[in-house]
Amino acid sequence: ACFARAARGAARAARLASTTVVEGAEGTESYRQFFEEGGKRISPWHDIPLEAGGGAYNMVTEIPKYGLAKMEVDTKGESNPIMQDTKKGKLRFYHGPIFWNYGCLPQTWENPNEKHPELGCFGDDDPIDVVEIGASALEAGSVTPVKPLGVLAMIDDGELDWKVIAVATSDPLASKLNDIGDVEKECPGVVSGIREWFRWYKTPDDKPLNAFGFDEAALPKAKTVEVIAETHAAWKGLRDGSIDAGKLWTGK
């Protein structure tokens, strides 16, 4: 079920805490997907709450399952719209589709000024990433409650880039998935599939393989919740000004 074929349409259970408005043409550098609530523009990073209740978190989907375009929340742009990343003046695309829904948790931040005590790496300056393993493709810009199941400590070019593994609370398998061991049992091959996809995905661009901390293990749910809490605390520091924001747009 976790590797189900492309779902027909976006998951209807995805809850939009907002509406989205597109400016610019898709597939161009000018494309922006803005978030609005009550007729006012909001930030998907700063204004959508992290917690969805019942131990779930809100996930902002940036790249639907089987997507190729490298879309992401623009952390430096006003109101933080979703845009397509660029590299050396060219739009970025994956060299093969990503097999899961990919996005981020709002109100989190991987602090580039803070060194991880065990891994010795600094954060990648972005909201924490989420890989959602459910059967349905989630619509770009949708906000979906997800259950955290585990986390991989990816190290990309020397930076710590956590990958939270989660499942939409509305997914048929959600009731059976409560920790990372359940994923191995109910969805064999998914954890290793995620690890290997992210290990190799930059190599066609002559980049080295990405590494993983903690002996490459996907850490359990309890540790995942701790990591999310740490990144939420860092985000709070970013917002209240106790941590320098640099070029990031914080709405302050």
PDB file of C-alpha atoms in Angstrom:
ATOM      1  CA  ALA A   1       0.000   0.000   0.000  1.00  0.00           C
ATOM      2  CA  CYS A   2       2.902   2.352   0.776  1.00  0.00           C
ATOM      3  CA  PHE A   3       4.176   2.001  -2.781  1.00  0.00           C
ATOM      4  CA  ALA A   4       0.722   2.177  -4.332  1.00  0.00           C
ATOM      5  CA  ARG A   5       0.585   3.444  -7.871  1.00  0.00           C
ATOM      6  CA  ALA A   6      -0.057   7.101  -8.468  1.00  0.00           C
ATOM      7  CA  ALA A   7      -3.218   8.037  -6.648  1.00  0.00           C
ATOM      8  CA  ARG A   8      -6.062   9.385  -8.753  1.00  0.00           C
ATOM      9  CA  GLY A   9      -6.243  13.005  -7.712  1.00  0.00           C
ATOM     10  CA  ALA A  10      -5.090  14.598  -4.497  1.00  0.00           C
ATOM     11  CA  ALA A  11      -6.160  13.159  -1.189  1.00  0.00           C
ATOM     12  CA  ARG A  12      -9.481  14.674  -0.255  1.00  0.00           C
ATOM     13  CA  ALA A  13      -8.648  14.247   3.402  1.00  0.00           C
ATOM     14  CA  ALA A  14      -5.854  16.822   3.175  1.00  0.00           C
ATOM     15  CA  ARG A  15      -6.991  19.755   5.253  1.00  0.00           C
ATOM     16  CA  LEU A  16      -6.273  23.199   3.962  1.00  0.00           C
ATOM     17  CA  ALA A  17      -5.741  25.660   6.771  1.00  0.00           C
ATOM     18  CA  SER A  18      -5.715  28.226   3.993  1.00  0.00           C
ATOM     19  CA  THR A  19      -6.322  28.746   0.318  1.00  0.00           C
ATOM     20  CA  THR A  20      -3.513  29.196  -2.167  1.00  0.00           C
ATOM     21  CA  VAL A  21      -3.118  31.686  -4.982  1.00  0.00           C
ATOM     22  CA  VAL A  22      -0.672  31.187  -7.827  1.00  0.00           C
ATOM     23  CA  GLU A  23       1.299  33.990  -9.448  1.00  0.00           C
ATOM     24  CA  GLY A  24       3.460  33.385 -12.502  1.00  0.00           C
ATOM     25  CA  ALA A  25       3.452  30.429 -14.874  1.00  0.00           C
ATOM     26  CA  GLU A  26       4.223  26.925 -13.703  1.00  0.00           C
ATOM     27  CA  GLY A  27       7.632  25.766 -14.899  1.00  0.00           C
ATOM     28  CA  THR A  28       9.120  29.261 -14.815  1.00  0.00           C
ATOM     29  CA  GLU A  29      11.287  31.106 -12.304  1.00  0.00           C
ATOM     30  CA  SER A  30       8.431  33.526 -11.642  1.00  0.00           C
ATOM     31  CA  TYR A  31       6.047  30.836 -10.328  1.00  0.00           C
ATOM     32  CA  ARG A  32       4.893  31.411  -6.758  1.00  0.00           C
ATOM     33  CA  GLN A  33       2.158  29.668  -4.763  1.00  0.00           C
ATOM     34  CA  PHE A  34       1.056  32.032  -2.005  1.00  0.00           C
ATOM     35  CA  PHE A  35      -1.056  31.112   1.005  1.00  0.00           C
ATOM     36  CA  GLU A  36      -4.054  33.159   2.122  1.00  0.00           C
ATOM     37  CA  GLU A  37      -6.459  33.008   5.015  1.00  0.00           C
ATOM     38  CA  GLY A  38      -9.481  35.239   5.439  1.00  0.00           C
ATOM     39  CA  GLY A  39      -8.468  37.185   2.350  1.00  0.00           C
ATOM     40  CA  LYS A  40      -5.049  38.025   3.790  1.00  0.00           C
ATOM     41  CA  ARG A  41      -1.706  36.604   2.730  1.00  0.00           C
ATOM     42  CA  ILE A  42      -0.057  34.375   5.322  1.00  0.00           C
ATOM     43  CA  SER A  43       3.214  32.478   5.604  1.00  0.00           C
ATOM     44  CA  PRO A  44       3.022  28.673   5.393  1.00  0.00           C
ATOM     45  CA  TRP A  45       6.203  28.598   7.472  1.00  0.00           C
ATOM     46  CA  HIS A  46       5.301  30.999  10.272  1.00  0.00           C
ATOM     47  CA  ASP A  47       1.497  31.230  10.408  1.00  0.00           C
ATOM     48  CA  ILE A  48       0.323  27.625  10.054  1.00  0.00           C
ATOM     49  CA  PRO A  49       0.552  25.907  13.453  1.00  0.00           C
ATOM     50  CA  LEU A  50       2.979  23.047  13.928  1.00  0.00           C
ATOM     51  CA  GLU A  51       0.648  20.855  15.974  1.00  0.00           C
ATOM     52  CA  ALA A  52      -2.540  19.416  14.520  1.00  0.00           C
ATOM     53  CA  GLY A  53      -3.804  17.852  17.755  1.00  0.00           C
ATOM     54  CA  GLY A  54      -3.765  14.301  19.048  1.00  0.00           C
ATOM     55  CA  GLY A  55      -0.013  14.001  18.640  1.00  0.00           C
ATOM     56  CA  ALA A  56      -0.177  14.825  14.922  1.00  0.00           C
ATOM     57  CA  TYR A  57       1.641  17.624  13.110  1.00  0.00           C
ATOM     58  CA  ASN A  58       0.672  19.759  10.130  1.00  0.00           C
ATOM     59  CA  MET A  59       2.638  18.988   6.985  1.00  0.00           C
ATOM     60  CA  VAL A  60       2.852  21.519   4.170  1.00  0.00           C
ATOM     61  CA  THR A  61       3.239  19.536   0.948  1.00  0.00           C
ATOM     62  CA  GLU A  62       5.800  21.049  -1.415  1.00  0.00           C
ATOM     63  CA  ILE A  63       6.244  18.125  -3.845  1.00  0.00           C
ATOM     64  CA  PRO A  64       3.432  15.621  -4.457  1.00  0.00           C
ATOM     65  CA  LYS A  65       4.237  11.939  -4.740  1.00  0.00           C
ATOM     66  CA  TYR A  66       5.927  11.122  -8.081  1.00  0.00           C
ATOM     67  CA  GLY A  67       6.834  14.773  -8.632  1.00  0.00           C
ATOM     68  CA  LEU A  68       9.960  15.857 -10.503  1.00  0.00           C
ATOM     69  CA  ALA A  69      10.095  19.633 -10.011  1.00  0.00           C
ATOM     70  CA  LYS A  70      12.101  20.628  -6.923  1.00  0.00           C
ATOM     71  CA  MET A  71       9.538  22.856  -5.241  1.00  0.00           C
ATOM     72  CA  GLU A  72      10.116  24.388  -1.814  1.00  0.00           C
ATOM     73  CA  VAL A  73       8.938  27.030   0.606  1.00  0.00           C
ATOM     74  CA  ASP A  74      10.918  30.187  -0.159  1.00  0.00           C
ATOM     75  CA  THR A  75      12.388  30.975   3.251  1.00  0.00           C
ATOM     76  CA  LYS A  76      13.837  34.287   2.053  1.00  0.00           C
ATOM     77  CA  GLY A  77      10.867  35.594   0.058  1.00  0.00           C
ATOM     78  CA  GLU A  78       8.112  37.761   1.491  1.00  0.00           C
ATOM     79  CA  SER A  79       5.275  35.579   2.842  1.00  0.00           C
ATOM     80  CA  ASN A  80       7.352  32.452   2.072  1.00  0.00           C
ATOM     81  CA  PRO A  81       5.498  31.162  -1.025  1.00  0.00           C
ATOM     82  CA  ILE A  82       6.229  27.794  -2.604  1.00  0.00           C
ATOM     83  CA  MET A  83       8.542  28.216  -5.582  1.00  0.00           C
ATOM     84  CA  GLN A  84      10.760  26.054  -7.774  1.00  0.00           C
ATOM     85  CA  ASP A  85      14.356  25.962  -6.621  1.00  0.00           C
ATOM     86  CA  THR A  86      17.080  27.064  -9.017  1.00  0.00           C
ATOM     87  CA  LYS A  87      20.742  26.132  -9.371  1.00  0.00           C
ATOM     88  CA  LYS A  88      23.138  28.227 -11.441  1.00  0.00           C
ATOM     89  CA  GLY A  89      20.221  30.087 -12.990  1.00  0.00           C
ATOM     90  CA  LYS A  90      18.324  26.951 -14.024  1.00  0.00           C
ATOM     91  CA  LEU A  91      15.172  25.438 -12.555  1.00  0.00           C
ATOM     92  CA  ARG A  92      15.888  22.327 -10.504  1.00  0.00           C
ATOM     93  CA  PHE A  93      14.323  18.965 -11.258  1.00  0.00           C
ATOM     94  CA  TYR A  94      14.925  15.580  -9.727  1.00  0.00           C
ATOM     95  CA  HIS A  95      16.530  13.090 -12.116  1.00  0.00           C
ATOM     96  CA  GLY A  96      13.817  10.604 -11.254  1.00  0.00           C
ATOM     97  CA  PRO A  97      10.474  10.891  -9.445  1.00  0.00           C
ATOM     98  CA  ILE A  98      10.267  10.954  -5.677  1.00  0.00           C
ATOM     99  CA  PHE A  99       8.074   8.063  -4.542  1.00  0.00           C
ATOM    100  CA  TRP A 100       6.527   9.773  -1.524  1.00  0.00           C
ATOM    101  CA  ASN A 101       4.898  13.081  -0.679  1.00  0.00           C
ATOM    102  CA  TYR A 102       7.521  15.579   0.397  1.00  0.00           C
ATOM    103  CA  GLY A 103       7.186  18.766   2.369  1.00  0.00           C
ATOM    104  CA  CYS A 104       7.970  20.433   5.668  1.00  0.00           C
ATOM    105  CA  LEU A 105       6.639  21.071   9.142  1.00  0.00           C
ATOM    106  CA  PRO A 106       5.690  24.718   9.737  1.00  0.00           C
ATOM    107  CA  GLN A 107       7.121  26.615  12.699  1.00  0.00           C
ATOM    108  CA  THR A 108      10.347  24.574  12.686  1.00  0.00           C
ATOM    109  CA  TRP A 109      13.891  25.555  11.726  1.00  0.00           C
ATOM    110  CA  GLU A 110      17.194  23.709  11.523  1.00  0.00           C
ATOM    111  CA  ASN A 111      19.538  26.254  13.078  1.00  0.00           C
ATOM    112  CA  PRO A 112      22.750  26.702  11.027  1.00  0.00           C
ATOM    113  CA  ASN A 113      24.421  28.294  14.051  1.00  0.00           C
ATOM    114  CA  GLU A 114      23.894  25.303  16.347  1.00  0.00           C
ATOM    115  CA  LYS A 115      26.231  22.317  16.274  1.00  0.00           C
ATOM    116  CA  HIS A 116      24.651  18.944  16.935  1.00  0.00           C
ATOM    117  CA  PRO A 117      26.361  17.501  20.032  1.00  0.00           C
ATOM    118  CA  GLU A 118      26.690  13.971  18.638  1.00  0.00           C
ATOM    119  CA  LEU A 119      26.954  14.460  14.888  1.00  0.00           C
ATOM    120  CA  GLY A 120      29.073  17.612  14.885  1.00  0.00           C
ATOM    121  CA  CYS A 121      27.042  19.149  12.033  1.00  0.00           C
ATOM    122  CA  PHE A 122      25.128  22.417  11.829  1.00  0.00           C
ATOM    123  CA  GLY A 123      21.522  22.749  10.649  1.00  0.00           C
ATOM    124  CA  ASP A 124      20.678  23.407   7.005  1.00  0.00           C
ATOM    125  CA  ASP A 125      18.785  26.699   7.627  1.00  0.00           C
ATOM    126  CA  ASP A 126      15.396  25.321   6.535  1.00  0.00           C
ATOM    127  CA  PRO A 127      12.180  24.047   8.121  1.00  0.00           C
ATOM    128  CA  ILE A 128      12.409  20.338   8.948  1.00  0.00           C
ATOM    129  CA  ASP A 129      11.575  18.043   6.022  1.00  0.00           C
ATOM    130  CA  VAL A 130       8.838  15.400   5.993  1.00  0.00           C
ATOM    131  CA  VAL A 131       8.527  12.280   3.842  1.00  0.00           C
ATOM    132  CA  GLU A 132       4.888  11.149   3.934  1.00  0.00           C
ATOM    133  CA  ILE A 133       4.535   7.468   2.997  1.00  0.00           C
ATOM    134  CA  GLY A 134       0.764   7.146   2.519  1.00  0.00           C
ATOM    135  CA  ALA A 135      -0.996   5.769  -0.546  1.00  0.00           C
ATOM    136  CA  SER A 136      -2.423   9.044  -1.884  1.00  0.00           C
ATOM    137  CA  ALA A 137      -0.665  11.873  -3.681  1.00  0.00           C
ATOM    138  CA  LEU A 138      -1.127  15.063  -1.662  1.00  0.00           C
ATOM    139  CA  GLU A 139      -1.748  18.307  -3.491  1.00  0.00           C
ATOM    140  CA  ALA A 140       1.048  20.884  -3.545  1.00  0.00           C
ATOM    141  CA  GLY A 141       0.218  23.566  -1.007  1.00  0.00           C
ATOM    142  CA  SER A 142      -2.101  21.320   0.987  1.00  0.00           C
ATOM    143  CA  VAL A 143      -1.847  21.158   4.764  1.00  0.00           C
ATOM    144  CA  THR A 144      -2.260  17.623   6.079  1.00  0.00           C
ATOM    145  CA  PRO A 145      -2.170  16.245   9.636  1.00  0.00           C
ATOM    146  CA  VAL A 146       0.492  13.533   9.821  1.00  0.00           C
ATOM    147  CA  LYS A 147       1.668  11.031  12.428  1.00  0.00           C
ATOM    148  CA  PRO A 148       5.444  11.084  13.035  1.00  0.00           C
ATOM    149  CA  LEU A 149       6.934   7.590  12.839  1.00  0.00           C
ATOM    150  CA  GLY A 150      10.705   8.008  12.658  1.00  0.00           C
ATOM    151  CA  VAL A 151      13.508  10.245  11.466  1.00  0.00           C
ATOM    152  CA  LEU A 152      16.715   9.923   9.434  1.00  0.00           C
ATOM    153  CA  ALA A 153      19.684  12.154  10.231  1.00  0.00           C
ATOM    154  CA  MET A 154      20.828  12.932   6.689  1.00  0.00           C
ATOM    155  CA  ILE A 155      24.114  14.782   6.284  1.00  0.00           C
ATOM    156  CA  ASP A 156      24.189  16.756   3.044  1.00  0.00           C
ATOM    157  CA  ASP A 157      27.407  18.587   2.194  1.00  0.00           C
ATOM    158  CA  GLY A 158      28.306  18.642   5.880  1.00  0.00           C
ATOM    159  CA  GLU A 159      24.926  20.022   6.992  1.00  0.00           C
ATOM    160  CA  LEU A 160      22.384  18.196   9.124  1.00  0.00           C
ATOM    161  CA  ASP A 161      19.139  17.755   7.195  1.00  0.00           C
ATOM    162  CA  TRP A 162      16.636  15.713   9.206  1.00  0.00           C
ATOM    163  CA  LYS A 163      14.070  13.687   7.240  1.00  0.00           C
ATOM    164  CA  VAL A 164      10.954  12.961   9.284  1.00  0.00           C
ATOM    165  CA  ILE A 165       9.113   9.830   8.142  1.00  0.00           C
ATOM    166  CA  ALA A 166       5.364  10.232   8.654  1.00  0.00           C
ATOM    167  CA  VAL A 167       1.959   9.088   7.466  1.00  0.00           C
ATOM    168  CA  ALA A 168      -1.214  11.100   6.945  1.00  0.00           C
ATOM    169  CA  THR A 169      -3.660  10.497   9.783  1.00  0.00           C
ATOM    170  CA  SER A 170      -6.331   9.851   7.141  1.00  0.00           C
ATOM    171  CA  ASP A 171      -4.357   7.101   5.375  1.00  0.00           C
ATOM    172  CA  PRO A 172      -5.880   3.595   5.575  1.00  0.00           C
ATOM    173  CA  LEU A 173      -2.682   2.272   7.171  1.00  0.00           C
ATOM    174  CA  ALA A 174      -2.371   5.065   9.745  1.00  0.00           C
ATOM    175  CA  SER A 175      -4.024   3.029  12.509  1.00  0.00           C
ATOM    176  CA  LYS A 176      -1.389   0.305  12.100  1.00  0.00           C
ATOM    177  CA  LEU A 177       1.595   2.664  11.954  1.00  0.00           C
ATOM    178  CA  ASN A 178       2.641   4.129  15.295  1.00  0.00           C
ATOM    179  CA  ASP A 179       6.433   3.817  15.310  1.00  0.00           C
ATOM    180  CA  ILE A 180       9.271   3.094  12.910  1.00  0.00           C
ATOM    181  CA  GLY A 181       9.145  -0.644  13.634  1.00  0.00           C
ATOM    182  CA  ASP A 182       5.577  -0.714  12.366  1.00  0.00           C
ATOM    183  CA  VAL A 183       6.764   0.752   9.065  1.00  0.00           C
ATOM    184  CA  GLU A 184       9.281  -2.065   8.665  1.00  0.00           C
ATOM    185  CA  LYS A 185       6.524  -4.586   9.421  1.00  0.00           C
ATOM    186  CA  GLU A 186       3.658  -3.166   7.366  1.00  0.00           C
ATOM    187  CA  CYS A 187       5.656  -1.499   4.584  1.00  0.00           C
ATOM    188  CA  PRO A 188       8.845  -3.546   4.146  1.00  0.00           C
ATOM    189  CA  GLY A 189      11.477  -1.765   2.089  1.00  0.00           C
ATOM    190  CA  VAL A 190      10.083   1.723   2.550  1.00  0.00           C
ATOM    191  CA  VAL A 191      12.607   2.964   5.115  1.00  0.00           C
ATOM    192  CA  SER A 192      15.565   1.649   3.150  1.00  0.00           C
ATOM    193  CA  GLY A 193      13.981   3.005  -0.024  1.00  0.00           C
ATOM    194  CA  ILE A 194      13.793   6.502   1.463  1.00  0.00           C
ATOM    195  CA  ARG A 195      17.350   6.271   2.753  1.00  0.00           C
ATOM    196  CA  GLU A 196      18.782   5.134  -0.576  1.00  0.00           C
ATOM    197  CA  TRP A 197      16.763   7.628  -2.627  1.00  0.00           C
ATOM    198  CA  PHE A 198      18.135  10.512  -0.579  1.00  0.00           C
ATOM    199  CA  ARG A 199      21.611   9.002  -0.521  1.00  0.00           C
ATOM    200  CA  TRP A 200      21.888   8.915  -4.296  1.00  0.00           C
ATOM    201  CA  TYR A 201      19.614  11.637  -5.666  1.00  0.00           C
ATOM    202  CA  LYS A 202      22.303  14.289  -6.179  1.00  0.00           C
ATOM    203  CA  THR A 203      24.900  12.031  -7.773  1.00  0.00           C
ATOM    204  CA  PRO A 204      23.779  12.705 -11.389  1.00  0.00           C
ATOM    205  CA  ASP A 205      24.927  16.288 -10.740  1.00  0.00           C
ATOM    206  CA  ASP A 206      28.397  15.022  -9.799  1.00  0.00           C
ATOM    207  CA  LYS A 207      27.658  15.506  -6.105  1.00  0.00           C
ATOM    208  CA  PRO A 208      28.893  12.963  -3.556  1.00  0.00           C
ATOM    209  CA  LEU A 209      26.629  10.460  -1.855  1.00  0.00           C
ATOM    210  CA  ASN A 210      24.750  11.837   1.128  1.00  0.00           C
ATOM    211  CA  ALA A 211      25.545  10.271   4.492  1.00  0.00           C
ATOM    212  CA  PHE A 212      23.411   9.424   7.511  1.00  0.00           C
ATOM    213  CA  GLY A 213      24.186   9.685  11.196  1.00  0.00           C
ATOM    214  CA  PHE A 214      23.380   7.239  13.983  1.00  0.00           C
ATOM    215  CA  ASP A 215      24.675   4.260  11.967  1.00  0.00           C
ATOM    216  CA  GLU A 216      22.154   5.145   9.251  1.00  0.00           C
ATOM    217  CA  ALA A 217      19.264   4.054  11.472  1.00  0.00           C
ATOM    218  CA  ALA A 218      15.809   5.549  11.243  1.00  0.00           C
ATOM    219  CA  LEU A 219      15.340   6.710  14.818  1.00  0.00           C
ATOM    220  CA  PRO A 220      12.091   5.855  16.647  1.00  0.00           C
ATOM    221  CA  LYS A 221       9.065   8.056  17.168  1.00  0.00           C
ATOM    222  CA  ALA A 222      10.124   9.267  20.629  1.00  0.00           C
ATOM    223  CA  LYS A 223      13.390  10.637  19.242  1.00  0.00           C
ATOM    224  CA  THR A 224      11.526  12.095  16.258  1.00  0.00           C
ATOM    225  CA  VAL A 225       9.243  14.065  18.576  1.00  0.00           C
ATOM    226  CA  GLU A 226      12.344  15.357  20.411  1.00  0.00           C
ATOM    227  CA  VAL A 227      13.941  16.496  17.151  1.00  0.00           C
ATOM    228  CA  ILE A 228      10.744  18.267  16.087  1.00  0.00           C
ATOM    229  CA  ALA A 229      10.555  19.991  19.485  1.00  0.00           C
ATOM    230  CA  GLU A 230      14.190  21.147  19.149  1.00  0.00           C
ATOM    231  CA  THR A 231      13.559  22.614  15.706  1.00  0.00           C
ATOM    232  CA  HIS A 232      10.372  24.268  16.973  1.00  0.00           C
ATOM    233  CA  ALA A 233      12.346  25.885  19.798  1.00  0.00           C
ATOM    234  CA  ALA A 234      14.914  27.132  17.277  1.00  0.00           C
ATOM    235  CA  TRP A 235      12.099  28.614  15.180  1.00  0.00           C
ATOM    236  CA  LYS A 236      10.795  30.443  18.243  1.00  0.00           C
ATOM    237  CA  GLY A 237      14.243  31.997  18.697  1.00  0.00           C
ATOM    238  CA  LEU A 238      14.224  33.015  15.055  1.00  0.00           C
ATOM    239  CA  ARG A 239      10.856  34.701  15.425  1.00  0.00           C
ATOM    240  CA  ASP A 240      11.503  36.499  18.716  1.00  0.00           C
ATOM    241  CA  GLY A 241      14.821  37.842  17.497  1.00  0.00           C
ATOM    242  CA  SER A 242      17.018  36.018  19.995  1.00  0.00           C
ATOM    243  CA  ILE A 243      18.609  34.202  17.028  1.00  0.00           C
ATOM    244  CA  ASP A 244      19.838  36.210  14.050  1.00  0.00           C
ATOM    245  CA  ALA A 245      17.605  35.581  11.041  1.00  0.00           C
ATOM    246  CA  GLY A 246      20.148  36.642   8.460  1.00  0.00           C
ATOM    247  CA  LYS A 247      18.398  36.845   5.076  1.00  0.00           C
ATOM    248  CA  LEU A 248      15.389  34.750   6.125  1.00  0.00           C
ATOM    249  CA  TRP A 249      11.933  36.332   5.913  1.00  0.00           C
ATOM    250  CA  THR A 250      10.278  36.006   9.311  1.00  0.00           C
ATOM    251  CA  GLY A 251       7.440  38.519   8.977  1.00  0.00           C
ATOM    252  CA  LYS A 252       8.965  40.647  11.722  1.00  0.00           C
TER     253      LYS A 252
END
